[in-house]
C-alpha atoms as a PDB file:
ATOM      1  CA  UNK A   1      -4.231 -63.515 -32.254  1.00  0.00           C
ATOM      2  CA  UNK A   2      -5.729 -59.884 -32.919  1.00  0.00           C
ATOM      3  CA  UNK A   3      -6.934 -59.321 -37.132  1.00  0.00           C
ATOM      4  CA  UNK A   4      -5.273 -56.274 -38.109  1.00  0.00           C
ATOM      5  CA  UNK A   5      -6.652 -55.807 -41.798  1.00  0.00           C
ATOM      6  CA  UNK A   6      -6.123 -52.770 -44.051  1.00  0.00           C
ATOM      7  CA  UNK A   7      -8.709 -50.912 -44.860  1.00  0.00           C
ATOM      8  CA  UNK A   8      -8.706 -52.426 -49.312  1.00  0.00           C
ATOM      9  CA  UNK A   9      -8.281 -55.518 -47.524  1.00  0.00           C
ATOM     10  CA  UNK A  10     -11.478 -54.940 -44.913  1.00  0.00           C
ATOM     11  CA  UNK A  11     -13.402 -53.020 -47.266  1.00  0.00           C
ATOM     12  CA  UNK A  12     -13.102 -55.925 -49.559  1.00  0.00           C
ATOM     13  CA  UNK A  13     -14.087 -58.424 -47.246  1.00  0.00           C
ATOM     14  CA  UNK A  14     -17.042 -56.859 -45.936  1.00  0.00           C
ATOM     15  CA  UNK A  15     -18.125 -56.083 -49.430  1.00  0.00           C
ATOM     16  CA  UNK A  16     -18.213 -59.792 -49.922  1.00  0.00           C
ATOM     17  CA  UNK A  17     -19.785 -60.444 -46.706  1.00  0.00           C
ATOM     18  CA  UNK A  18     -22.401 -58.194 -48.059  1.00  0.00           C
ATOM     19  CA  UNK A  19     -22.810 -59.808 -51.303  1.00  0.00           C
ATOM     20  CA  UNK A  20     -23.285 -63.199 -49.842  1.00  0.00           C
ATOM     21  CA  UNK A  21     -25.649 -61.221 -47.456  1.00  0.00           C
ATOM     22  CA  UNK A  22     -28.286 -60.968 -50.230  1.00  0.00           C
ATOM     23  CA  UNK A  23     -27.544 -63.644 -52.179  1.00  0.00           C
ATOM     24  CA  UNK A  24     -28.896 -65.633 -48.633  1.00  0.00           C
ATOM     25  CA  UNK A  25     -32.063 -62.864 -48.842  1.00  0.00           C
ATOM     26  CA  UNK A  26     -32.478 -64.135 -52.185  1.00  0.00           C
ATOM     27  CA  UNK A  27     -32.551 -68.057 -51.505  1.00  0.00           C
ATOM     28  CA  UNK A  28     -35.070 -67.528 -48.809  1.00  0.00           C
ATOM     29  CA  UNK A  29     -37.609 -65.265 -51.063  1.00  0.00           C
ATOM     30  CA  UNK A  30     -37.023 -67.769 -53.701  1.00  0.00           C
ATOM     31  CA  UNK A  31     -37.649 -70.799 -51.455  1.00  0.00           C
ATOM     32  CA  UNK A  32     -40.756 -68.694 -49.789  1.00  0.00           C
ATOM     33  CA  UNK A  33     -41.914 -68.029 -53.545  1.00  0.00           C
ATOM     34  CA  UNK A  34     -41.588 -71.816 -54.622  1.00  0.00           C
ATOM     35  CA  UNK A  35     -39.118 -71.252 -57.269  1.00  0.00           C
ATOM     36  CA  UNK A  36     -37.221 -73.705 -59.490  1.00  0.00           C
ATOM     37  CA  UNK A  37     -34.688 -75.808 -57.039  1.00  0.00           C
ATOM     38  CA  UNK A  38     -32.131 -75.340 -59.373  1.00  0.00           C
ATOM     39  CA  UNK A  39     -32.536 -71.633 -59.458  1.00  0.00           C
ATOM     40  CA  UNK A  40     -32.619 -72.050 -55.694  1.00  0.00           C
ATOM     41  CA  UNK A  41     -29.072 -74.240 -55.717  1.00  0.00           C
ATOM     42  CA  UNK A  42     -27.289 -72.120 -58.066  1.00  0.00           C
ATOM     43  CA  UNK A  43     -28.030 -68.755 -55.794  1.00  0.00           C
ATOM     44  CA  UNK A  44     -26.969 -70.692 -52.963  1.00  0.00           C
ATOM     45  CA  UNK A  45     -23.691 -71.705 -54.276  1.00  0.00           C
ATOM     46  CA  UNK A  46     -22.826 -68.413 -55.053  1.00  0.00           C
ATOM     47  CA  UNK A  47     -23.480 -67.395 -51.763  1.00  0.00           C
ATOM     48  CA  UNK A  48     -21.474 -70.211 -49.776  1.00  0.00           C
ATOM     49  CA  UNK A  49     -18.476 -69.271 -52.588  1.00  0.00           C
ATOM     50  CA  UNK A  50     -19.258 -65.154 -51.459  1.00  0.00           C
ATOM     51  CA  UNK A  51     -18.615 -66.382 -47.946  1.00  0.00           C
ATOM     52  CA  UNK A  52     -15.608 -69.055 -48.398  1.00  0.00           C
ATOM     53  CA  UNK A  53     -13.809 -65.903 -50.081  1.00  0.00           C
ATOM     54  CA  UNK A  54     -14.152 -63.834 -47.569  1.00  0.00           C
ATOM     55  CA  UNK A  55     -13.515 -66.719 -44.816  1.00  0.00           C
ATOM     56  CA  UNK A  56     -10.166 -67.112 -46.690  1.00  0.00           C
ATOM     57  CA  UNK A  57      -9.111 -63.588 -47.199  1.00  0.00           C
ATOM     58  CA  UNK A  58      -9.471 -63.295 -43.687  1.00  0.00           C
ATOM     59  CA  UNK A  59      -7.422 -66.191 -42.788  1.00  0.00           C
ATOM     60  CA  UNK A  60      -4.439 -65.042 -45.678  1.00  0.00           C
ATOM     61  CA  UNK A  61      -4.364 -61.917 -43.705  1.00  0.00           C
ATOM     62  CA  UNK A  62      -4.040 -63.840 -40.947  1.00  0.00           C
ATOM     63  CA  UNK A  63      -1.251 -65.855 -42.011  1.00  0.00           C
ATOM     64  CA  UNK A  64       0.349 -63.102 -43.261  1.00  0.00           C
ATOM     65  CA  UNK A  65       0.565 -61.295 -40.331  1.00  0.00           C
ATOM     66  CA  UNK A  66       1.902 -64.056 -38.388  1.00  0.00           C
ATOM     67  CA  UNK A  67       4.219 -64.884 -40.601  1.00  0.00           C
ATOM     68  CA  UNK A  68       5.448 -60.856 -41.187  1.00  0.00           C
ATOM     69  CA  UNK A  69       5.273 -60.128 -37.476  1.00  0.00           C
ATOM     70  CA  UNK A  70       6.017 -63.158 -35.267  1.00  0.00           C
ATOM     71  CA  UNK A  71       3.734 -61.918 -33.505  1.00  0.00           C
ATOM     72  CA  UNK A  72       3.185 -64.561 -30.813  1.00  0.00           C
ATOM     73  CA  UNK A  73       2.284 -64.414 -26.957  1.00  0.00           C
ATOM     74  CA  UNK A  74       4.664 -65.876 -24.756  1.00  0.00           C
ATOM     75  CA  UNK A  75       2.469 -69.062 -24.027  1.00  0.00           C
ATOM     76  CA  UNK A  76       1.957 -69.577 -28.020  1.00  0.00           C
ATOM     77  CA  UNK A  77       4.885 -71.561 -29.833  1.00  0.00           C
ATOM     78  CA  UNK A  78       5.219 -71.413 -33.704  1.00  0.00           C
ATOM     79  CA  UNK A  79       3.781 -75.165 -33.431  1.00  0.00           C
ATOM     80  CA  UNK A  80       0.563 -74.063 -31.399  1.00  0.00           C
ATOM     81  CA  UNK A  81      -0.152 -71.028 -33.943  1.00  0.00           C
ATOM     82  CA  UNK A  82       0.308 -73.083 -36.562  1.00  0.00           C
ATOM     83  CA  UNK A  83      -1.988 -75.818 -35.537  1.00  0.00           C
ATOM     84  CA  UNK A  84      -4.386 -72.737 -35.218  1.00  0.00           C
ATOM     85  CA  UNK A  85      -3.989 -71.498 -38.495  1.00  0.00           C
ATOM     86  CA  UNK A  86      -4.381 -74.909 -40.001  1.00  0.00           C
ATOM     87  CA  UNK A  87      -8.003 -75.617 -37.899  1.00  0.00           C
ATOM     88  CA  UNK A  88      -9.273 -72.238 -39.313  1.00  0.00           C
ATOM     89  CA  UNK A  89      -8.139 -73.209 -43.400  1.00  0.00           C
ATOM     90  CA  UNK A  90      -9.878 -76.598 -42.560  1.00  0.00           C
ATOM     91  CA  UNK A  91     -13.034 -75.274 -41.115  1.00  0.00           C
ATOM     92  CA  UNK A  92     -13.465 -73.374 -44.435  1.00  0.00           C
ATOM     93  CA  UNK A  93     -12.309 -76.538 -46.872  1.00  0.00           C
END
């Protein structure tokens, strides 16, 4: 299954990819610098949440296009893409 995703929708994502980009810089200068754990576990968490968005926007577009376009190949039943869908949603949960 090819990701088609508009460019709000993309620019969003990557945006958040970003975000959780330096929020991951941060934790390691903070671990490197000996900071507070807590400090260190709060920046963290935002960054797994920065990533889980994305990871799910992703997948909603996802759905949404199979769901809008039926787009399937031949060899995929609705079953199959399904079961797909639903190990991608899990591997974020």
């Amino acid at each position: 299954m090819e990701l088609v995703m508009a460019a709000e929708e993309l620019r969003t994502v990557v945006n958040r990819l970003r975000r959780a980009q330096g929020q991951i810089a941060g934790v390691i200068r903070m671990i490197e610098e000996g900071r507070d754990c807590e400090d260190v576990v709060t920046q963290l968490s935002a960054a797994s949440r920065a990533l889980d968005r994305a990871g799910f926007a992703i997948i909603a577009t996802g759905l949404q296009q199979c769901l809008a376009d039926g787009d399937m190949e031949a060899s995929e039943d609705r079953e199959v893409m399904r079961a797909r869908l639903e190990k991608l949603f899990l591997s974020l949960a």
